[in-house]
């Protein structure tokens, strides 16, 4: 008889300590990256690393500006393309669509969100790059097609399902009473959506966008395949760019042979982690307050 | 008037999103199907394969399965107690809430960061790019996905069921396995398959940690090929035959991911028959 209680006690202890393990893993990841990035921080100031654009690893010059600008611009293009489309779709699905249609689209969004990024990249190489190439020719901007715009379009397609599903959750958290009482006052469907539903869920929708943004920010392979990877600050949409994740992925092979190179690349990884972590933290706290449950990337 | 315009815009955007999905699958089918032969699936690369000669990508298919099955099993064993631990029965609300937040942030961390972290750790312990390294990194990637998805389902189990079990004299552990595990089974299956699908498609994290090879690995310390990297490397060559194989490899990968997605829905439906609501 006592044996059962002993077993229960042991299990309780180990189950509880497993949570400590999770937090420990998170801490170790941050700590290890920081320790590895520390040598370069000791030699060059943070401001110089982040705001200088001279990238000459062989001469020991590590300025990340062109990579940071590249990342921000690709992400910004993706967000500009994706936000209106995703929000309009989410509003339609949650406020107007029939239940069965909604379920069907949800399945499709799940599939879209589950497609590996390398396949997005491949489709980008096959379809988007030639499209951008001819678009560049049309606007008198000769380009190979491997450009900021191509990266932005691919990223937009990738983050759209994320923003749509999170926004749908946020819209669903608005109580039905709010809608019915607004309709009972004689407003139209659209007026209810605009003045009641959207107004109430504004913060959640912003959080959904932030979540999409941070997802796009760290995307590696798909962007790497279409963005051109030239370490220069791009001046037009049709110029190639070189985002941070692509930099890490492309240069890992040779990083051990040049002094401080590994430290510089791990500094880049740390920057990614800190930025994405900060965005994720803000968005998740907002969403968990709004929808009364913890939230997550889908 | 305004409503009509916006409704039109909404339907247009939704159509755009669905067209993107259909377009991608169509592109993959058109480009990949011609290069997809039996020898692609059954054979490993032979001499001159990357110049367009004979062979297949069995090494990558088997490698990907090794990596994702290995990582899924370890991640499952770790995440099951973690998901239980997040519930009220085992830990305080504040700590559970904090850990959920940590897990959500970890879920969003780019896989390239996991790859970089894994690489550093492997260098430190003197492990070369290998099946073992790939499995460790993929486990890290899958863990937050599994724990949080399981947790969301387990939280929804009515408290009365647990109370009944406790009132009958069962210990917490017995309640956990006899009631919570049974009730949460559909969600647990979905969580595992979701993480599996995410893991098998991820390229950035195993780029430096798993390596690439033309052979099927014999031990944990051998480097291992994988489907996403097979796509990535083959599309980078200028030879059309090899590029065709990249499309075919991508089609195989897409097929696996779709099967996993459908299977998770079917299994979840099957297991939820035995649930008390």
XYZ file of C-alpha atoms in Angstrom:
575
model
C 0.000 0.000 0.000
C 2.797 2.413 0.897
C 4.469 1.600 -2.364
C 1.780 3.489 -4.300
C 2.424 6.629 -2.309
C 6.178 6.312 -2.694
C 5.733 6.023 -6.441
C 3.442 9.035 -6.438
C 5.937 11.081 -4.451
C 8.832 10.193 -6.777
C 6.740 11.011 -9.828
C 5.661 14.341 -8.360
C 9.225 15.355 -7.699
C 10.447 14.422 -11.158
C 7.460 15.973 -12.906
C 7.993 19.202 -11.007
C 11.682 19.286 -11.733
C 11.035 18.823 -15.451
C 9.708 22.393 -15.500
C 12.974 23.628 -14.098
C 14.677 21.842 -16.975
C 12.665 23.858 -19.539
C 13.636 27.154 -17.981
C 17.202 25.949 -17.681
C 17.338 25.154 -21.407
C 16.132 28.644 -22.275
C 18.687 30.152 -19.949
C 21.522 27.998 -21.308
C 20.740 28.973 -24.904
C 20.953 32.683 -24.087
C 23.997 32.200 -21.865
C 25.991 30.126 -24.374
C 25.327 32.531 -27.236
C 26.265 35.466 -25.032
C 29.515 33.846 -23.888
C 30.438 33.096 -27.484
C 29.577 36.599 -28.680
C 31.447 38.213 -25.808
C 34.966 38.262 -27.382
C 33.785 40.456 -30.243
C 31.897 42.749 -27.898
C 35.082 43.231 -25.937
C 36.991 44.404 -29.014
C 34.344 46.467 -30.761
C 31.628 48.559 -29.195
C 28.004 47.521 -29.587
C 27.248 50.728 -31.489
C 30.031 50.082 -33.955
C 28.913 46.506 -34.543
C 25.308 47.477 -35.141
C 25.758 50.725 -37.076
C 28.846 50.240 -39.214
C 28.459 48.766 -42.664
C 32.072 47.761 -43.343
C 32.056 43.971 -43.466
C 35.587 42.665 -43.985
C 36.055 39.597 -41.783
C 39.628 39.098 -43.002
C 40.608 42.576 -41.791
C 38.712 42.053 -38.574
C 35.977 44.546 -39.456
C 32.545 43.339 -38.528
C 29.851 45.950 -39.196
C 26.392 44.426 -39.289
C 24.469 47.429 -40.579
C 23.853 46.173 -44.116
C 22.629 42.821 -42.796
C 20.368 44.417 -40.215
C 18.948 46.808 -42.797
C 18.490 43.895 -45.185
C 16.569 41.899 -42.576
C 14.395 44.850 -41.610
C 13.589 45.740 -45.213
C 12.707 42.207 -46.283
C 10.501 41.859 -43.216
C 8.895 45.258 -43.768
C 8.013 44.410 -47.382
C 6.533 41.123 -46.219
C 4.434 42.860 -43.579
C 3.163 45.556 -45.972
C 2.043 42.861 -48.395
C 0.698 40.484 -45.805
C -1.114 42.632 -43.219
C -4.043 43.903 -45.324
C -4.620 40.524 -46.962
C -4.462 38.577 -43.695
C -6.625 40.976 -41.699
C -9.316 41.160 -44.362
C -9.315 37.370 -44.656
C -9.465 36.922 -40.896
C -12.396 39.346 -40.555
C -14.259 37.603 -43.349
C -13.675 34.174 -41.858
C -14.650 35.119 -38.341
C -17.551 37.516 -39.018
C -19.122 36.539 -42.326
C -18.142 33.009 -43.345
C -20.254 29.923 -42.807
C -19.094 27.505 -40.124
C -18.191 24.714 -42.531
C -16.349 27.008 -44.878
C -14.440 28.350 -41.897
C -13.399 24.833 -40.895
C -12.277 24.052 -44.424
C -10.184 27.204 -44.687
C -8.692 26.515 -41.278
C -7.508 23.135 -42.529
C -5.942 24.806 -45.554
C -4.240 27.416 -43.380
C -2.852 24.654 -41.166
C -1.441 22.948 -44.237
C 0.016 26.227 -45.492
C 1.620 26.885 -42.112
C 3.056 23.374 -42.015
C 4.758 23.442 -45.419
C 8.536 23.381 -44.867
C 10.329 26.631 -45.552
C 12.631 25.043 -48.097
C 9.573 24.351 -50.268
C 8.522 27.989 -50.017
C 12.031 28.872 -51.129
C 11.845 26.467 -54.032
C 8.511 27.877 -55.198
C 10.087 31.306 -54.879
C 12.956 30.291 -57.146
C 10.552 28.771 -59.679
C 7.799 31.396 -59.700
C 8.574 34.591 -57.789
C 12.130 35.224 -58.982
C 11.248 35.174 -62.716
C 8.192 37.302 -61.928
C 10.321 39.912 -60.142
C 12.846 39.710 -62.977
C 10.234 40.648 -65.576
C 8.692 43.215 -63.232
C 12.115 44.828 -62.904
C 12.464 44.885 -66.683
C 9.044 46.477 -66.965
C 9.956 49.298 -64.591
C 13.335 49.820 -66.273
C 15.232 48.313 -63.347
C 17.324 45.463 -64.690
C 17.513 42.775 -62.033
C 18.297 39.085 -61.759
C 15.091 38.643 -59.818
C 16.983 37.515 -56.714
C 16.073 40.598 -54.740
C 14.519 42.236 -51.703
C 11.117 42.118 -53.353
C 11.299 38.377 -54.069
C 12.297 37.713 -50.454
C 9.489 39.959 -49.231
C 6.849 38.217 -51.340
C 7.896 34.751 -50.162
C 7.943 35.873 -46.544
C 4.524 37.472 -46.962
C 3.090 34.142 -48.123
C 4.767 32.407 -45.179
C 3.507 34.695 -42.409
C -0.029 35.146 -43.745
C -1.398 31.904 -42.225
C 0.172 32.824 -38.872
C -1.403 36.277 -38.788
C -4.775 34.978 -40.007
C -5.062 32.204 -37.427
C -3.942 34.355 -34.508
C -6.277 37.206 -35.557
C -9.141 34.743 -35.832
C -8.530 33.658 -32.242
C -8.478 37.280 -31.157
C -11.722 38.088 -32.988
C -13.367 34.985 -31.563
C -12.540 36.226 -28.050
C -14.905 39.191 -28.512
C -18.129 38.045 -26.818
C -21.148 37.464 -29.036
C -23.235 39.692 -26.751
C -21.247 42.677 -27.963
C -22.186 41.871 -31.535
C -25.838 41.147 -30.887
C -26.387 44.260 -28.779
C -24.771 46.403 -31.430
C -26.960 44.808 -34.114
C -30.018 45.271 -31.891
C -29.297 48.997 -31.845
C -29.843 49.007 -35.594
C -26.310 49.039 -36.943
C -25.413 47.105 -40.055
C -23.147 44.079 -39.968
C -20.204 46.108 -41.217
C -20.735 48.898 -38.694
C -20.716 46.302 -35.944
C -17.508 44.814 -37.268
C -15.874 48.182 -37.604
C -16.971 49.966 -34.441
C -17.426 47.090 -32.018
C -15.420 44.034 -33.026
C -12.347 45.704 -34.503
C -12.218 48.371 -31.853
C -12.328 45.780 -29.099
C -9.697 43.571 -30.632
C -7.229 46.197 -31.802
C -4.549 45.287 -29.292
C -4.834 41.605 -30.048
C -4.583 42.236 -33.756
C -1.454 44.309 -33.216
C -0.038 41.430 -31.178
C -0.864 39.042 -34.029
C 1.017 41.311 -36.420
C 4.003 41.493 -34.069
C 3.994 37.707 -33.881
C 4.004 37.496 -37.675
C 6.766 40.079 -37.813
C 9.032 38.176 -35.477
C 8.338 34.985 -37.384
C 9.377 36.655 -40.621
C 12.398 38.210 -38.964
C 14.115 34.911 -38.241
C 13.137 32.965 -41.340
C 16.274 31.582 -42.920
C 16.205 29.096 -45.746
C 13.307 30.414 -47.843
C 14.687 33.955 -47.802
C 18.245 32.803 -48.338
C 17.212 31.057 -51.552
C 15.637 34.084 -53.243
C 17.158 37.218 -51.768
C 20.475 37.282 -53.627
C 22.874 37.505 -50.659
C 25.016 40.527 -51.514
C 26.494 42.321 -48.506
C 25.489 45.850 -49.478
C 22.735 48.143 -48.261
C 20.018 47.764 -50.905
C 18.825 50.987 -52.535
C 15.801 49.712 -54.437
C 13.261 46.930 -54.233
C 15.047 45.119 -57.044
C 18.457 45.100 -55.372
C 19.711 41.966 -53.679
C 19.994 42.028 -49.899
C 21.659 39.892 -47.251
C 19.575 39.294 -44.108
C 21.159 38.215 -40.817
C 19.874 34.605 -40.760
C 21.185 34.068 -44.282
C 24.565 35.426 -43.182
C 24.780 32.870 -40.376
C 23.649 30.009 -42.600
C 26.035 30.811 -45.448
C 29.201 31.354 -43.455
C 29.149 28.641 -40.888
C 31.556 26.450 -42.816
C 34.439 28.883 -42.779
C 33.851 30.544 -39.457
C 36.480 28.553 -37.616
C 39.276 29.585 -39.975
C 39.133 33.367 -39.477
C 39.781 34.833 -36.021
C 36.723 36.313 -34.320
C 34.519 35.287 -37.238
C 32.708 32.678 -35.152
C 32.186 35.211 -32.409
C 30.751 37.705 -34.906
C 28.327 35.150 -36.347
C 27.183 34.080 -32.914
C 26.708 37.732 -32.061
C 24.365 37.846 -35.072
C 22.514 34.824 -33.690
C 22.273 36.526 -30.309
C 20.845 39.682 -31.914
C 18.222 37.556 -33.672
C 17.378 35.724 -30.480
C 17.072 38.881 -28.395
C 14.923 40.751 -30.927
C 12.637 37.825 -31.706
C 12.442 36.993 -27.999
C 11.467 40.553 -27.102
C 8.771 40.727 -29.792
C 7.483 37.298 -28.835
C 7.376 38.235 -25.172
C 5.321 41.386 -25.755
C 2.936 39.712 -28.189
C 2.418 36.628 -26.053
C 1.749 38.591 -22.871
C -0.810 40.745 -24.691
C -2.495 37.750 -26.277
C -2.633 35.664 -23.131
C -4.370 38.544 -21.357
C -6.849 39.000 -24.170
C -7.764 35.438 -24.965
C -7.414 34.143 -21.412
C -4.957 31.515 -22.433
C -1.306 31.410 -23.226
C -0.545 32.014 -26.842
C 1.969 30.658 -29.229
C 3.294 30.685 -32.738
C 1.218 28.454 -34.915
C -21.833 50.741 -49.933
C -18.779 50.668 -47.711
C -19.758 47.191 -46.632
C -19.933 45.965 -50.226
C -16.492 47.324 -51.028
C -14.922 45.778 -47.960
C -16.689 42.489 -48.412
C -15.383 42.368 -51.963
C -11.881 43.097 -50.707
C -12.183 40.399 -48.061
C -13.254 37.757 -50.521
C -10.495 38.861 -52.884
C -7.833 38.527 -50.184
C -9.074 35.152 -49.053
C -9.030 33.964 -52.652
C -5.472 35.238 -52.952
C -4.358 33.263 -49.893
C -6.013 30.062 -51.068
C -4.637 30.556 -54.582
C -1.154 30.816 -53.107
C -1.587 27.426 -51.435
C -3.077 25.806 -54.524
C -0.419 27.421 -56.703
C 2.424 26.096 -54.569
C 1.119 22.543 -54.558
C 0.463 22.742 -58.293
C 3.976 24.053 -59.014
C 5.508 21.273 -56.960
C 3.416 18.644 -58.759
C 4.169 19.954 -62.245
C 7.890 20.391 -61.625
C 8.458 17.417 -59.346
C 6.345 14.639 -60.808
C 8.374 14.124 -64.046
C 11.610 13.588 -62.094
C 9.997 11.343 -59.503
C 10.945 7.772 -60.366
C 11.169 4.602 -58.364
C 14.967 4.727 -58.369
C 14.749 8.224 -56.837
C 13.110 6.727 -53.780
C 14.876 3.377 -53.605
C 18.528 4.148 -54.373
C 21.305 6.104 -52.749
C 23.403 8.429 -54.920
C 25.961 6.673 -57.107
C 29.144 8.058 -58.612
C 28.480 11.245 -60.572
C 24.985 11.596 -59.154
C 25.402 15.310 -58.670
C 26.409 15.647 -62.306
C 23.118 14.131 -63.398
C 23.994 10.406 -63.408
C 22.214 7.447 -61.812
C 20.997 7.235 -58.279
C 18.327 8.437 -55.892
C 17.817 10.157 -52.600
C 17.011 7.199 -50.379
C 19.824 8.445 -48.139
C 17.963 11.708 -47.544
C 14.561 10.065 -47.061
C 15.879 7.537 -44.561
C 18.046 10.197 -42.923
C 15.127 12.555 -42.466
C 13.025 9.780 -40.966
C 15.832 8.775 -38.584
C 16.290 12.382 -37.490
C 12.634 13.191 -36.962
C 11.652 9.882 -35.396
C 14.606 10.014 -33.038
C 13.924 13.591 -32.051
C 10.155 13.020 -31.748
C 10.622 10.099 -29.407
C 13.037 11.954 -27.120
C 10.953 15.131 -27.238
C 7.804 13.122 -26.460
C 9.383 11.465 -23.426
C 10.547 14.838 -22.142
C 7.457 16.847 -22.952
C 4.865 14.512 -21.453
C 5.956 15.139 -17.833
C 6.454 18.816 -18.657
C 2.920 19.139 -19.967
C 1.583 17.443 -16.823
C 3.763 19.652 -14.672
C 2.215 22.807 -16.137
C -1.153 21.882 -14.635
C -2.479 23.084 -11.309
C -1.999 19.694 -9.643
C 1.756 19.897 -9.827
C 2.931 23.479 -9.780
C 1.999 26.939 -8.590
C 0.140 29.260 -10.921
C 2.833 31.891 -11.164
C 5.589 29.451 -12.007
C 3.426 27.632 -14.546
C 2.452 30.913 -16.176
C 6.070 32.013 -16.366
C 7.139 28.696 -17.881
C 4.357 28.885 -20.464
C 5.650 32.272 -21.497
C 9.210 30.925 -21.778
C 7.946 28.052 -23.915
C 5.979 30.392 -26.167
C 9.059 32.518 -26.708
C 11.141 29.395 -27.386
C 8.529 28.307 -29.945
C 9.188 31.508 -31.841
C 12.983 31.377 -31.743
C 14.258 31.036 -35.322
C 15.566 27.578 -36.108
C 18.878 29.030 -37.293
C 19.499 30.135 -33.710
C 18.920 26.579 -32.502
C 21.313 25.446 -35.215
C 23.997 27.898 -34.136
C 23.518 26.987 -30.478
C 23.658 23.279 -31.234
C 26.801 23.725 -33.269
C 28.567 25.582 -30.451
C 27.607 22.927 -27.924
C 28.730 20.142 -30.253
C 32.106 21.814 -30.811
C 32.480 22.140 -27.063
C 31.833 18.449 -26.477
C 33.801 17.399 -29.541
C 30.878 15.882 -31.450
C 31.137 16.174 -35.228
C 28.138 16.825 -37.474
C 26.198 13.608 -36.992
C 22.868 11.912 -36.528
C 23.270 12.459 -32.788
C 23.816 16.216 -33.181
C 20.866 16.542 -35.561
C 18.590 14.659 -33.187
C 19.625 16.828 -30.221
C 18.964 20.085 -32.062
C 15.656 18.875 -33.520
C 14.603 17.772 -30.024
C 15.211 21.302 -28.772
C 13.201 22.668 -31.688
C 10.290 20.282 -31.129
C 10.114 20.486 -27.347
C 8.269 23.829 -26.980
C 5.838 22.915 -29.771
C 4.958 19.591 -28.156
C 4.730 20.810 -24.572
C 2.550 23.829 -25.355
C 0.203 21.946 -27.681
C -0.254 19.137 -25.148
C -0.704 21.674 -22.395
C -3.500 23.479 -24.256
C -5.465 20.229 -24.522
C -4.786 18.933 -21.024
C -5.944 22.237 -19.551
C -9.365 21.784 -21.115
C -10.024 18.489 -19.307
C -12.848 19.096 -16.809
C -11.637 19.276 -13.209
C -14.519 17.038 -12.070
C -12.977 14.027 -13.767
C -9.777 14.440 -11.800
C -11.693 15.064 -8.592
C -13.709 11.886 -9.043
C -10.528 9.893 -9.498
C -8.889 11.428 -6.432
C -12.065 10.884 -4.396
C -11.965 7.203 -5.268
C -8.598 7.025 -3.568
C -6.294 7.141 -6.558
C -3.001 8.931 -6.142
C -2.072 11.909 -8.288
C 0.156 9.741 -10.451
C -2.581 7.172 -11.026
C -5.041 9.945 -11.853
C -2.558 11.444 -14.273
C -2.146 8.262 -16.249
C -5.619 6.766 -15.955
C -7.615 9.963 -16.476
C -5.566 12.839 -17.813
C -3.495 10.841 -20.268
C -6.550 8.990 -21.590
C -8.606 12.137 -21.887
C -5.802 14.114 -23.454
C -4.749 11.393 -25.875
C -6.172 13.008 -29.046
C -4.411 16.252 -28.217
C -1.192 14.477 -27.327
C -1.201 12.649 -30.654
C -1.847 15.901 -32.519
C 0.953 17.620 -30.635
C 3.468 14.893 -31.442
C 2.560 14.867 -35.117
C 2.600 18.660 -35.340
C 6.108 18.713 -33.915
C 7.139 15.826 -36.169
C 5.970 17.708 -39.253
C 7.789 20.830 -38.139
C 10.957 18.870 -37.433
C 11.088 16.923 -40.673
C 10.795 20.092 -42.741
C 13.310 22.181 -40.914
C 16.543 22.862 -42.735
C 18.255 25.720 -40.923
C 18.742 23.894 -37.634
C 20.325 20.755 -39.081
C 22.428 22.567 -41.668
C 25.520 22.470 -39.453
C 24.577 19.848 -36.926
C 23.576 16.840 -39.019
C 25.910 17.284 -41.985
C 25.238 15.605 -45.308
C 26.323 12.306 -46.764
C 25.587 9.963 -49.644
C 25.232 6.981 -47.348
C 22.629 5.796 -44.931
C 24.103 6.295 -41.442
C 25.165 3.159 -39.571
C 25.662 4.711 -36.156
C 24.695 7.765 -34.161
C 28.068 9.338 -34.874
C 27.791 9.193 -38.672
C 26.722 12.285 -40.573
C 23.237 11.994 -42.038
C 21.496 13.371 -45.110
C 18.043 14.937 -44.916
C 15.299 15.839 -47.372
C 15.202 19.629 -46.817
C 18.945 19.840 -47.275
C 18.748 17.549 -50.315
C 16.355 20.070 -51.865
C 18.533 22.976 -50.835
C 21.813 21.571 -52.174
C 20.414 20.176 -55.402
C 18.659 23.382 -56.431
C 21.989 25.165 -56.012
C 23.620 23.278 -58.895
C 23.405 24.513 -62.481
C 22.652 21.067 -63.987
C 18.975 20.705 -65.029
C 18.732 16.976 -64.156
C 19.907 17.655 -60.633
C 17.503 20.576 -60.299
C 14.715 18.276 -61.438
C 15.686 15.979 -58.605
C 15.465 18.899 -56.201
C 11.847 19.348 -57.282
C 11.202 15.639 -56.875
C 12.799 15.640 -53.403
C 10.645 18.615 -52.448
C 7.570 16.763 -53.688
C 8.445 13.780 -51.493
C 8.941 16.089 -48.521
C 5.650 17.864 -49.204
C 3.934 14.490 -49.468
C 5.286 13.376 -46.077
C 4.225 16.642 -44.437
C 0.711 16.413 -45.923
C 0.351 12.789 -44.790
C 1.387 13.774 -41.268
C -1.143 16.626 -41.299
C -4.002 14.398 -42.451
C -2.980 11.540 -40.148
C -2.989 13.803 -37.119
C -6.564 14.848 -37.848
C -7.768 11.297 -38.459
C -6.036 9.901 -35.367
C -7.314 12.739 -33.205
C -10.847 12.029 -34.372
C -10.440 8.307 -33.753
C -9.072 8.720 -30.243
C -11.634 11.310 -29.216
C -14.417 8.707 -29.480
C -13.439 7.304 -26.091
C -13.399 10.639 -24.340
C -15.815 11.649 -21.614
C -17.013 15.175 -22.158
